[in-house]
C-alpha positions as a LaTeX table, in Angstrom:
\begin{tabular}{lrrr}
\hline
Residue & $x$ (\AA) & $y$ (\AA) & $z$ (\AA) \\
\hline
Unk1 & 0.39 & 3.79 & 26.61 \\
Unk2 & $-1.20$ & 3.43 & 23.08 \\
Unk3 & $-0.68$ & 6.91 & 20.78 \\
Unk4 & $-2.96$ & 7.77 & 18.04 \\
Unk5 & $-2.99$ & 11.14 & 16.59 \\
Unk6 & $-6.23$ & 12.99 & 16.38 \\
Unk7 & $-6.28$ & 12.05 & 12.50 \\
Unk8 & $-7.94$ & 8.73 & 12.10 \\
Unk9 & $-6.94$ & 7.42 & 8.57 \\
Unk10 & $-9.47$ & 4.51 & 9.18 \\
Unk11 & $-12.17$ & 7.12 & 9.02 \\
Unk12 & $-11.46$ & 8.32 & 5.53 \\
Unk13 & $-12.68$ & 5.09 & 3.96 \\
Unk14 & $-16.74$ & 5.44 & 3.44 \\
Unk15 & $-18.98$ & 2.65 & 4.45 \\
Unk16 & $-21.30$ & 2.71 & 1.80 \\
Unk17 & $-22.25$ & 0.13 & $-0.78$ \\
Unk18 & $-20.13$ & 2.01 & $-3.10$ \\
Unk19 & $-16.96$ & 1.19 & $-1.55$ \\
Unk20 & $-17.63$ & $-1.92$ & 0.39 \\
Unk21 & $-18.30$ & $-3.52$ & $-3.71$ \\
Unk22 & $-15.17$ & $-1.98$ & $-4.76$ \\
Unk23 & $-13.37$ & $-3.19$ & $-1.87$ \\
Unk24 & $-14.45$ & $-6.78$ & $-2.44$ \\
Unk25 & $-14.17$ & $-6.57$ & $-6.38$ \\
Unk26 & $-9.89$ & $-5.62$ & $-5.32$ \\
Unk27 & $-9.73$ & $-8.31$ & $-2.60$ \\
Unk28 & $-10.73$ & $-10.49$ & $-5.07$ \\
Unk29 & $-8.45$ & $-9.59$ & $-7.92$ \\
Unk30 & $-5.50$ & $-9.43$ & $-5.18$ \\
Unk31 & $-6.27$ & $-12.75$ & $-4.06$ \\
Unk32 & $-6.94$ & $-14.50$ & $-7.57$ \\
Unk33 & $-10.50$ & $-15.16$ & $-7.20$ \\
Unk34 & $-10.71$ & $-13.16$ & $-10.13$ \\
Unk35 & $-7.50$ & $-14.13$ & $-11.79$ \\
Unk36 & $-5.81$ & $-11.83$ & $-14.36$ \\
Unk37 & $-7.42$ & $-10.73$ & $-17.71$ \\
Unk38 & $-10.62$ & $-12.25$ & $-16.40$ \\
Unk39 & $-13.68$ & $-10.30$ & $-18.44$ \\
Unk40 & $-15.52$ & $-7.70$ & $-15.64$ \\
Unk41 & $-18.98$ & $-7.95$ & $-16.89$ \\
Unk42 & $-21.17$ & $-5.63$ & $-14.96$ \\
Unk43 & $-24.33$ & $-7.47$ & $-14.68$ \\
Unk44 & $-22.40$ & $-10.79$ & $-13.15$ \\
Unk45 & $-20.73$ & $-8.78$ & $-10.87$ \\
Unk46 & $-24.07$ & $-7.29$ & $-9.67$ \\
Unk47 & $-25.89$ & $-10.49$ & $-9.01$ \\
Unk48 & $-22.81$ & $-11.59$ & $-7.43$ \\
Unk49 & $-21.96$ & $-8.81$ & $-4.69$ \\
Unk50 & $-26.16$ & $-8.10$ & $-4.39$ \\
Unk51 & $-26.40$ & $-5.08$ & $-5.77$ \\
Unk52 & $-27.59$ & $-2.60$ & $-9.04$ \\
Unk53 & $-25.46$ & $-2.03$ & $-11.99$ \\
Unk54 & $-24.30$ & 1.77 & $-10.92$ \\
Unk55 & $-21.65$ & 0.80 & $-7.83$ \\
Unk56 & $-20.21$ & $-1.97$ & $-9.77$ \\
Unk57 & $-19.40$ & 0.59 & $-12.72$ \\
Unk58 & $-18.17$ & 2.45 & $-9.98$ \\
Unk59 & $-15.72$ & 0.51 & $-8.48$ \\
Unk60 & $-14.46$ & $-0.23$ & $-11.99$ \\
Unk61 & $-14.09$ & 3.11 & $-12.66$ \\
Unk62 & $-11.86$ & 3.14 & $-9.44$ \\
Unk63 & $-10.55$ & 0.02 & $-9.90$ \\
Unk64 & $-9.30$ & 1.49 & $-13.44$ \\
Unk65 & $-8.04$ & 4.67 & $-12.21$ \\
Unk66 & $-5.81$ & 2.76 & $-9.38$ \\
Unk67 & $-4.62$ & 0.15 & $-12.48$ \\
Unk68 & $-6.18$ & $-2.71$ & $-11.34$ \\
Unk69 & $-8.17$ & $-3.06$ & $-14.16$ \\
Unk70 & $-7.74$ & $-2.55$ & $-18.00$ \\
Unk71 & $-10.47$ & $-0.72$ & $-20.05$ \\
Unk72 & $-10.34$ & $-1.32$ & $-23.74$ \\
Unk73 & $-12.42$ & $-0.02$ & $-26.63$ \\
Unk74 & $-14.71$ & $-3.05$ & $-28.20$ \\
Unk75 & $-13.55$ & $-5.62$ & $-25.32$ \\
Unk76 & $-14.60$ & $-4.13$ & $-21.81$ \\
Unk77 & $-13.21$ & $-4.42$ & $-18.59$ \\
Unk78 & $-10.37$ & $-7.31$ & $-17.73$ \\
Unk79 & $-8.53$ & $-7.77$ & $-14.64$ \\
Unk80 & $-4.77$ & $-6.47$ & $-14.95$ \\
Unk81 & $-2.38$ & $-9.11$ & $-13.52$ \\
Unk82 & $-1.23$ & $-7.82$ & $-10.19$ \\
Unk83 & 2.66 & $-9.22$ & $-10.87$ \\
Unk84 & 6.21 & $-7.57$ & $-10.19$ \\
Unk85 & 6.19 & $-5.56$ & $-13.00$ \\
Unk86 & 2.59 & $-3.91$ & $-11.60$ \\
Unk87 & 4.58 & $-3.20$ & $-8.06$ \\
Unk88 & 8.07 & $-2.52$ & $-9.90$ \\
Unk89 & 6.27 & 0.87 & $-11.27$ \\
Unk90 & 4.43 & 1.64 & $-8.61$ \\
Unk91 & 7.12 & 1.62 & $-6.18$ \\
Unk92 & 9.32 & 3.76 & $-8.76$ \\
Unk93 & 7.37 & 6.20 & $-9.07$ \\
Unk94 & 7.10 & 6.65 & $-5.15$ \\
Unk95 & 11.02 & 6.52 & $-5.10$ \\
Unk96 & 10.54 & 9.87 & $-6.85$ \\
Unk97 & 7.50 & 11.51 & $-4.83$ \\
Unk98 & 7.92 & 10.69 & $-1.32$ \\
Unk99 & 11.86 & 11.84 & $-0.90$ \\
Unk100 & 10.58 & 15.07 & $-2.04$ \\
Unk101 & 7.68 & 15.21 & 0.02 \\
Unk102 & 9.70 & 14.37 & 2.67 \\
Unk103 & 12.84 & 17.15 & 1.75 \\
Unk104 & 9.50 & 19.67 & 1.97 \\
Unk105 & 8.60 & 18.55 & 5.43 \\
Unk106 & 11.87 & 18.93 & 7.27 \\
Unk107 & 11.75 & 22.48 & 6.24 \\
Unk108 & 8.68 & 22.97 & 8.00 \\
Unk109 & 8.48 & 20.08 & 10.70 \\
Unk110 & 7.61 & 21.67 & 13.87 \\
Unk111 & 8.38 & 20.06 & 17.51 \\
Unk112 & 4.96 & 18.79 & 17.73 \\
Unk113 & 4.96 & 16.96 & 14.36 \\
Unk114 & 8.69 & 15.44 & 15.77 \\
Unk115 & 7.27 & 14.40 & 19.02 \\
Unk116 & 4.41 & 12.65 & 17.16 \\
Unk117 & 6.44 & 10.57 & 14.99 \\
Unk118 & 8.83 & 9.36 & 17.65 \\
Unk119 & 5.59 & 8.58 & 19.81 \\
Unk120 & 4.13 & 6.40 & 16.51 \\
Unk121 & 7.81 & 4.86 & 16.21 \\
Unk122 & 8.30 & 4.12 & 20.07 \\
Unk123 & 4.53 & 2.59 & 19.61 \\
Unk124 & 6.08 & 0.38 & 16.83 \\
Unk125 & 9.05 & $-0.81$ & 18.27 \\
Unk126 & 6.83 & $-1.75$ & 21.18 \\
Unk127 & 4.49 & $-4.24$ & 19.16 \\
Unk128 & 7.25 & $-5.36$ & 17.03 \\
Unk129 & 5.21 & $-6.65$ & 14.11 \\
Unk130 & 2.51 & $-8.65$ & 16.60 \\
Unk131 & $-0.63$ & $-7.21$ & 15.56 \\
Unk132 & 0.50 & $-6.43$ & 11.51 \\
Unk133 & $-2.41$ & $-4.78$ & 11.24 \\
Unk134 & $-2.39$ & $-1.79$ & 13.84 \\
Unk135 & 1.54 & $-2.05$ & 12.67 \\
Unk136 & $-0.23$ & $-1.09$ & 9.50 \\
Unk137 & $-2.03$ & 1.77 & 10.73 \\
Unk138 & 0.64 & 3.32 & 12.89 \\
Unk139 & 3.50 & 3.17 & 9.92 \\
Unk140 & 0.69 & 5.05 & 7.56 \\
Unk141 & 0.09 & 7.76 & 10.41 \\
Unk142 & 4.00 & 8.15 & 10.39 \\
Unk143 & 4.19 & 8.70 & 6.84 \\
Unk144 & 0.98 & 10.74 & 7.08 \\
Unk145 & 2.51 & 13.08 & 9.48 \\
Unk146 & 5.35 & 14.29 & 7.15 \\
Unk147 & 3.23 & 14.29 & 4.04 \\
Unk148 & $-0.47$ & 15.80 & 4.99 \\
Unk149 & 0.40 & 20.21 & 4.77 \\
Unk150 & 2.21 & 19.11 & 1.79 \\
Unk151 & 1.42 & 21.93 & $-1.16$ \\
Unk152 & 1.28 & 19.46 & $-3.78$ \\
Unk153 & $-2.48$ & 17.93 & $-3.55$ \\
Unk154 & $-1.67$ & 15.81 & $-6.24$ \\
Unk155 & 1.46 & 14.17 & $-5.55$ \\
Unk156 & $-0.34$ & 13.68 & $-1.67$ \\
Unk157 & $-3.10$ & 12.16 & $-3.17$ \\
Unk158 & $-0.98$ & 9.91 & $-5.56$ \\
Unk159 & 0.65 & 8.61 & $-2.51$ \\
Unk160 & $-2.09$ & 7.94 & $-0.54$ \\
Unk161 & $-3.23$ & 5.94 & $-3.80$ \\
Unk162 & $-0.13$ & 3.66 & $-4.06$ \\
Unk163 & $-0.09$ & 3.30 & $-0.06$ \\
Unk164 & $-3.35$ & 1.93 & $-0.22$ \\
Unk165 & $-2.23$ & $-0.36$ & $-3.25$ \\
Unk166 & 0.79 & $-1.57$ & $-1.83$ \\
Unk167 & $-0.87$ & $-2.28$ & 1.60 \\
Unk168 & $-4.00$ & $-4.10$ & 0.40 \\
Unk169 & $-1.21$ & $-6.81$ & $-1.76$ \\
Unk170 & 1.53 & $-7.18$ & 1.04 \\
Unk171 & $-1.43$ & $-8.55$ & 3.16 \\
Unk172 & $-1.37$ & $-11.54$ & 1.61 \\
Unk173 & 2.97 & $-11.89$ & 1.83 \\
Unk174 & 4.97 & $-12.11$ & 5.48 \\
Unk175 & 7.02 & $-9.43$ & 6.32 \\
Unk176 & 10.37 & $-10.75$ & 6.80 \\
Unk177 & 12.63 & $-10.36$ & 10.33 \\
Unk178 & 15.14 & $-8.59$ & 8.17 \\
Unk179 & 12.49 & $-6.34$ & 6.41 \\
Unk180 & 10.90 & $-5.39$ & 9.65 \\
Unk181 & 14.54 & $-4.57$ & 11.10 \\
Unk182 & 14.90 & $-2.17$ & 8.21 \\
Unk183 & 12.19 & $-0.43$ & 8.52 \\
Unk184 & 12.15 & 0.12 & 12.27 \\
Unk185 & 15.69 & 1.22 & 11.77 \\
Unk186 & 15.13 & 3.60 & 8.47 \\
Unk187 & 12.31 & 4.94 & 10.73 \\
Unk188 & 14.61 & 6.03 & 13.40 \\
Unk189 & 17.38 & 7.28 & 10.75 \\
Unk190 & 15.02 & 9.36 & 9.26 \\
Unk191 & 13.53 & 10.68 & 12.65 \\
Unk192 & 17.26 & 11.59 & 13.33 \\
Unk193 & 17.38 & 13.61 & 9.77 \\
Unk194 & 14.44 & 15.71 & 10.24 \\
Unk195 & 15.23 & 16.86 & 13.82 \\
Unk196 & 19.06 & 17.88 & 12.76 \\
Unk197 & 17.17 & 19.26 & 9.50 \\
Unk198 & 19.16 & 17.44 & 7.29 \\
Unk199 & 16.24 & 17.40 & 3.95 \\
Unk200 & 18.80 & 15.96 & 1.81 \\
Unk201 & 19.68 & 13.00 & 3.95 \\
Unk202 & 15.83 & 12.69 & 5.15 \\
Unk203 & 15.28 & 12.50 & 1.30 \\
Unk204 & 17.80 & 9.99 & 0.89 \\
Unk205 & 16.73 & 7.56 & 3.66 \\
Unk206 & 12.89 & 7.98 & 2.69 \\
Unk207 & 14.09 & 6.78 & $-0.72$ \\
Unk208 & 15.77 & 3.75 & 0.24 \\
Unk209 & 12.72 & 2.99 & 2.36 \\
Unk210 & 10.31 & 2.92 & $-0.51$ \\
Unk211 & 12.57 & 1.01 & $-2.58$ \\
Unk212 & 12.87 & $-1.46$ & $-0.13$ \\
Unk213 & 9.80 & $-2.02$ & 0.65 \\
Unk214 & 8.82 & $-2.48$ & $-2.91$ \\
Unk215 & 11.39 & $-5.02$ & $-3.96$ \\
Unk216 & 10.60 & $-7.00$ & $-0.47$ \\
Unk217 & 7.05 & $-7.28$ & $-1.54$ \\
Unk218 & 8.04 & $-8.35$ & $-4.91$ \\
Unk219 & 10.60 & $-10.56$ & $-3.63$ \\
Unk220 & 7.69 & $-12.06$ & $-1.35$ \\
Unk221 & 5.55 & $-12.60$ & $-4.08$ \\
Unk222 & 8.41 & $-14.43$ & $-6.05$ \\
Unk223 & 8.73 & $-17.06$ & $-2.99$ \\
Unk224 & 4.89 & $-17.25$ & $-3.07$ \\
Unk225 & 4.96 & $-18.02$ & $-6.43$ \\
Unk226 & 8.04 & $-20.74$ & $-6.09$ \\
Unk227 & 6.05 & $-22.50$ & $-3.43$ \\
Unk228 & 2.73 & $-23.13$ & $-5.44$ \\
Unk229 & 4.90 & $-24.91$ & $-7.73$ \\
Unk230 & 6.48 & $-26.90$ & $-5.62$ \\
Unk231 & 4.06 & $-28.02$ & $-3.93$ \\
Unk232 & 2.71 & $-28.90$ & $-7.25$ \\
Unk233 & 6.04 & $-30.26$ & $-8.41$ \\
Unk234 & 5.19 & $-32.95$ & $-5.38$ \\
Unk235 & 2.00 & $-34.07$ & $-5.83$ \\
Unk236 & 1.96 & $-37.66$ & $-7.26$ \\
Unk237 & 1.05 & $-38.62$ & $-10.85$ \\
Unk238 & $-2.04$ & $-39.19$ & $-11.60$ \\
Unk239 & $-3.18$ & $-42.88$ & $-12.35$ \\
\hline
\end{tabular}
């Protein structure tokens, strides 16, 4: 049987204008429709998505504050190039926030939060990676779970930032059999930490997860990158 928590993270996106423009403007700079230092002028984008001047300088705004786009005095917006070196500091600075996030939550993890993470990890290890998306949803609710009472508003909300980041570019990357292994298996190593209320090793796994994770993705996007020019590498002169 399917097992959702009462919390649904899908709900916490708004289906305005607002953020269905921002949400295309970053699918398109993730996908290299707009490719990197491309000028953002607002009026083009506003005939192109359909819409006034005030969402687009909205989503840029947003756009800006997430670091997918640069603002500079005298030039305007540009579109940051979404490289290794963009996921290399994102992922180090969740090295540093989640294990202690996490190290806070064993102290206070009750037998209700335990019994909903092993019911969102026996969910995974049921659909083993077919439907990536719902895979998505259920390994955010998992991490959700241990961070949401969390004190710290602002290190919660900078990791619900970087999740979202990180999410919307592995999209476009496969997940490899050995990175889906590893997570399945730091998920259950961690599950095993919290209930024998071991923070520090908790805090330990948690940390190798993110780091993982992070140099898969850039590791994906390496390969990615390596294939284009190949398959460029092949293509026969031109006569």
């Amino acid at each position: 049987m399917s097992f959702v928590p009462s919390l649904d993270l899908t709900g916490l996106q708004t289906l305005d204008r607002e953020a269905s423009v921002y949400e295309a403007i970053r699918e398109d700079i993730i996908s290299g429709r707009l490719p990197a230092n491309a000028r953002l002028i607002v009026a083009d984008l506003a005939e192109r998505h359909g819409t006034s001047t005030n969402p687009i300088r909205e989503a840029l705004h947003q756009l800006r504050g997430e670091g997918f786009v640069i603002m500079a005095p005298n030039r305007g917006a540009r579109v940051r190039p979404i490289d290794e070196d963009f996921i290399r500091d994102i992922y180090e600075i969740e090295v540093l926030i989640e294990p202690a996030l996490t190290k806070w939550f064993v102290g206070i993890a009750t037998d209700e939060n335990i019994a909903t993470l092993e019911a969102l990890h026996a969910e995974m290890i049921e659909l083993n990676y077919a439907d990536p998306v719902r895979h998505g949803l259920l390994d955010t609710q998992f991490h959700h779970t241990m961070y949401q009472r969390h004190y710290n508003r602002h290190a919660v909300d900078l990791w619900w930032k970087h999740r979202e980041i990180l999410r919307a570019i592995s999209r476009r990357h496969r997940i490899s059999l050995g990175r889906q292994a590893a997570v399945m298996r730091e998920h259950a190593e961690v599950l095993e930490a919290i209930k024998a209320q071991d923070e520090n090793a908790a805090a330990a796994i948690i940390a190798r997860h993110v780091e993982g994770s992070g140099r898969h993705i850039i590791e994906q996007m390496r390969a990615a990158r390596r294939d284009i020019q190949n398959s460029k590498a092949e293509l026969p002169p031109y006569t």
